[in-house]
Amino acid sequence: MENTKVTIIDIQRMKSQKKKITALTAYDYPFAKLLDEAGVDIILVGDSLGMTVLGYENTLSVTIEDMIYHTKAVKRGVKRALLMADMPFMSYQVSIDEALENAGRLVKEGGAEAVKLEGGIVMQDTVAALVDVGIPVMGHVGLTPQSIHKFGGYKVQGRKQAQAREIVEDAKALEDAGAFSVLLEGIPLELAKEITNTLKIPTIGIGAGAFCDGQIMVIHDIIGLSGEFKPKFVKQYVDIGEIVKNAVKEYMKDVSDGSFPREDHSYFMEKSHLRPVQKKQ
Ligand code: KIV
């Protein structure tokens, strides 16, 4: 793994070199540093932070201020990976001017090197406007979580031909608009394969099978920090949730029975400041 900074050019080159692109979310400094040191190619400050770290039911309440705050924290931990930030719900749908202003803030204030937004054909002009002013954009089609109310929940999209065709057209529209990459979420693997083979730009999948040019996961899902949420498309590599709970229980036990803190966890006064202990008569 090289240590040079990853740019969108590197990400695009990886598709032609048939090297799989790895991407993960991060929402704070310590995780950003860990992921970056491990060598992941793209770190996304996802609006999934609404659920993973802010405890909301979905991503719809996340604000541009939330995104800037977390992107700034992540930025401090990233040296190598491409740093990308999500545009939250209603920060880019109202007008192109608002999209430009908000994406600009993620870059200027947050330090993002690219932004991601949801939607295909409907977002074509917005994506083109962002790319025109120099902001790289990753598109996001298929199961777009900001549209859960339209979908009636988190449901796999594109299982039927007609909808599958629409998703292909959406992905093509994003490529035509200048997006550097497209995220494919919650679609059948055959459809993801077709889109990946059709587009020149890389596809990054989540719940979209193995044929995408790269994969992205929510970090909390793969390390066991998402509680009972264990969808089919997630592979959990470790159960940090259990490890943390056990550590907390041990700590509580140690405090309760007096075995923590010991002398070697404690500070002592300098000798010169010690008053001689008065012996009791
Ligand atoms: O917000 C997010 O975490 C996402 C996932 C699809 C990676 O967009």
mmCIF file of C-alpha atoms in Angstrom, residues 149-264:
data_model
loop_
_atom_site.group_PDB
_atom_site.id
_atom_site.type_symbol
_atom_site.label_atom_id
_atom_site.label_comp_id
_atom_site.label_asym_id
_atom_site.label_seq_id
_atom_site.Cartn_x
_atom_site.Cartn_y
_atom_site.Cartn_z
ATOM 1 C CA HIS A 149 -40.726 7.582 3.059
ATOM 2 C CA LYS A 150 -41.171 7.357 -0.715
ATOM 3 C CA PHE A 151 -39.964 3.723 -0.720
ATOM 4 C CA GLY A 152 -42.020 2.787 2.353
ATOM 5 C CA GLY A 153 -38.898 1.650 4.239
ATOM 6 C CA TYR A 154 -35.419 0.316 3.510
ATOM 7 C CA LYS A 155 -36.350 -1.947 0.611
ATOM 8 C CA VAL A 156 -34.137 -3.389 -2.104
ATOM 9 C CA GLN A 157 -34.700 -1.403 -5.322
ATOM 10 C CA GLY A 158 -34.613 -2.546 -8.952
ATOM 11 C CA ARG A 159 -35.794 -6.135 -8.572
ATOM 12 C CA LYS A 160 -38.295 -5.599 -11.404
ATOM 13 C CA GLN A 161 -37.236 -4.756 -14.980
ATOM 14 C CA ALA A 162 -38.880 -1.322 -15.210
ATOM 15 C CA GLN A 163 -37.300 -0.033 -12.026
ATOM 16 C CA ALA A 164 -33.981 -1.656 -12.889
ATOM 17 C CA ARG A 165 -33.985 0.305 -16.207
ATOM 18 C CA GLU A 166 -34.616 3.551 -14.307
ATOM 19 C CA ILE A 167 -31.650 2.879 -12.018
ATOM 20 C CA VAL A 168 -29.378 2.211 -15.014
ATOM 21 C CA GLU A 169 -30.525 5.526 -16.577
ATOM 22 C CA ASP A 170 -29.938 7.320 -13.274
ATOM 23 C CA ALA A 171 -26.393 5.993 -13.040
ATOM 24 C CA LYS A 172 -25.679 6.980 -16.669
ATOM 25 C CA ALA A 173 -27.064 10.475 -16.079
ATOM 26 C CA LEU A 174 -24.665 10.927 -13.163
ATOM 27 C CA GLU A 175 -21.717 9.839 -15.281
ATOM 28 C CA ASP A 176 -22.794 12.260 -18.045
ATOM 29 C CA ALA A 177 -23.056 15.053 -15.479
ATOM 30 C CA GLY A 178 -19.419 14.528 -14.477
ATOM 31 C CA ALA A 179 -19.708 12.495 -11.264
ATOM 32 C CA PHE A 180 -16.363 10.772 -10.567
ATOM 33 C CA SER A 181 -18.079 7.665 -9.201
ATOM 34 C CA VAL A 182 -21.507 6.251 -8.328
ATOM 35 C CA LEU A 183 -22.557 4.475 -5.169
ATOM 36 C CA LEU A 184 -25.004 1.620 -5.727
ATOM 37 C CA GLU A 185 -27.030 0.754 -2.649
ATOM 38 C CA GLY A 186 -29.506 -2.064 -2.049
ATOM 39 C CA ILE A 187 -29.903 -3.400 -5.596
ATOM 40 C CA PRO A 188 -29.666 -6.931 -7.065
ATOM 41 C CA LEU A 189 -26.149 -8.019 -7.980
ATOM 42 C CA GLU A 190 -27.080 -8.619 -11.637
ATOM 43 C CA LEU A 191 -28.168 -4.996 -11.947
ATOM 44 C CA ALA A 192 -25.030 -3.724 -10.181
ATOM 45 C CA LYS A 193 -22.959 -5.835 -12.587
ATOM 46 C CA GLU A 194 -24.691 -4.335 -15.609
ATOM 47 C CA ILE A 195 -24.198 -0.772 -14.335
ATOM 48 C CA THR A 196 -20.546 -1.462 -13.480
ATOM 49 C CA ASN A 197 -19.932 -2.838 -16.979
ATOM 50 C CA THR A 198 -21.778 0.051 -18.625
ATOM 51 C CA LEU A 199 -20.155 2.974 -16.811
ATOM 52 C CA LYS A 200 -16.611 4.215 -17.319
ATOM 53 C CA ILE A 201 -16.566 5.660 -13.800
ATOM 54 C CA PRO A 202 -16.194 3.317 -10.817
ATOM 55 C CA THR A 203 -19.182 1.937 -8.946
ATOM 56 C CA ILE A 204 -19.003 1.505 -5.185
ATOM 57 C CA GLY A 205 -21.498 -0.959 -3.758
ATOM 58 C CA ILE A 206 -23.274 -1.508 -0.470
ATOM 59 C CA GLY A 207 -25.762 -4.351 -0.530
ATOM 60 C CA ALA A 208 -25.176 -4.525 -4.290
ATOM 61 C CA GLY A 209 -23.073 -7.686 -4.609
ATOM 62 C CA ALA A 210 -19.506 -8.444 -5.591
ATOM 63 C CA PHE A 211 -19.373 -7.090 -9.150
ATOM 64 C CA CYS A 212 -18.997 -3.410 -8.217
ATOM 65 C CA ASP A 213 -15.606 -1.732 -8.638
ATOM 66 C CA GLY A 214 -15.427 -1.208 -4.890
ATOM 67 C CA GLN A 215 -17.315 -1.693 -1.657
ATOM 68 C CA ILE A 216 -18.368 0.641 1.132
ATOM 69 C CA MET A 217 -19.678 -0.261 4.584
ATOM 70 C CA VAL A 218 -20.789 1.668 7.632
ATOM 71 C CA ILE A 219 -17.934 1.146 10.091
ATOM 72 C CA HIS A 220 -20.310 0.612 13.028
ATOM 73 C CA ASP A 221 -21.982 -2.286 11.186
ATOM 74 C CA ILE A 222 -18.780 -4.244 10.531
ATOM 75 C CA ILE A 223 -17.395 -3.925 14.060
ATOM 76 C CA GLY A 224 -20.552 -4.672 16.030
ATOM 77 C CA LEU A 225 -21.562 -1.193 17.151
ATOM 78 C CA SER A 226 -24.987 -1.162 15.505
ATOM 79 C CA GLY A 227 -26.828 -3.203 18.144
ATOM 80 C CA GLU A 228 -29.512 -5.474 16.776
ATOM 81 C CA PHE A 229 -29.231 -4.013 13.254
ATOM 82 C CA LYS A 230 -27.684 -6.891 11.288
ATOM 83 C CA PRO A 231 -28.858 -6.810 7.670
ATOM 84 C CA LYS A 232 -27.972 -9.550 5.189
ATOM 85 C CA PHE A 233 -25.475 -7.420 3.265
ATOM 86 C CA VAL A 234 -23.270 -6.732 6.297
ATOM 87 C CA LYS A 235 -20.334 -8.880 7.348
ATOM 88 C CA GLN A 236 -19.435 -8.268 10.995
ATOM 89 C CA TYR A 237 -15.717 -8.778 11.662
ATOM 90 C CA VAL A 238 -15.580 -8.144 15.405
ATOM 91 C CA ASP A 239 -18.004 -7.457 18.252
ATOM 92 C CA ILE A 240 -16.663 -4.244 19.742
ATOM 93 C CA GLY A 241 -20.020 -3.665 21.439
ATOM 94 C CA GLU A 242 -19.540 -6.793 23.596
ATOM 95 C CA ILE A 243 -15.868 -5.970 24.222
ATOM 96 C CA VAL A 244 -16.785 -2.472 25.465
ATOM 97 C CA LYS A 245 -19.642 -3.764 27.647
ATOM 98 C CA ASN A 246 -17.361 -6.361 29.259
ATOM 99 C CA ALA A 247 -14.641 -3.763 29.898
ATOM 100 C CA VAL A 248 -17.187 -1.438 31.535
ATOM 101 C CA LYS A 249 -18.492 -4.276 33.748
ATOM 102 C CA GLU A 250 -14.944 -5.175 34.843
ATOM 103 C CA TYR A 251 -14.199 -1.532 35.621
ATOM 104 C CA MET A 252 -17.369 -1.250 37.721
ATOM 105 C CA LYS A 253 -16.477 -4.420 39.616
ATOM 106 C CA ASP A 254 -12.929 -3.158 40.293
ATOM 107 C CA VAL A 255 -14.230 0.179 41.595
ATOM 108 C CA SER A 256 -16.864 -1.529 43.754
ATOM 109 C CA ASP A 257 -14.464 -4.016 45.364
ATOM 110 C CA GLY A 258 -11.622 -1.480 45.735
ATOM 111 C CA SER A 259 -9.185 -3.216 43.365
ATOM 112 C CA PHE A 260 -9.008 -0.054 41.231
ATOM 113 C CA PRO A 261 -7.238 2.325 41.521
ATOM 114 C CA ARG A 262 -4.096 0.692 42.964
ATOM 115 C CA GLU A 263 -0.991 2.546 44.130
ATOM 116 C CA ASP A 264 0.543 2.290 40.663
#
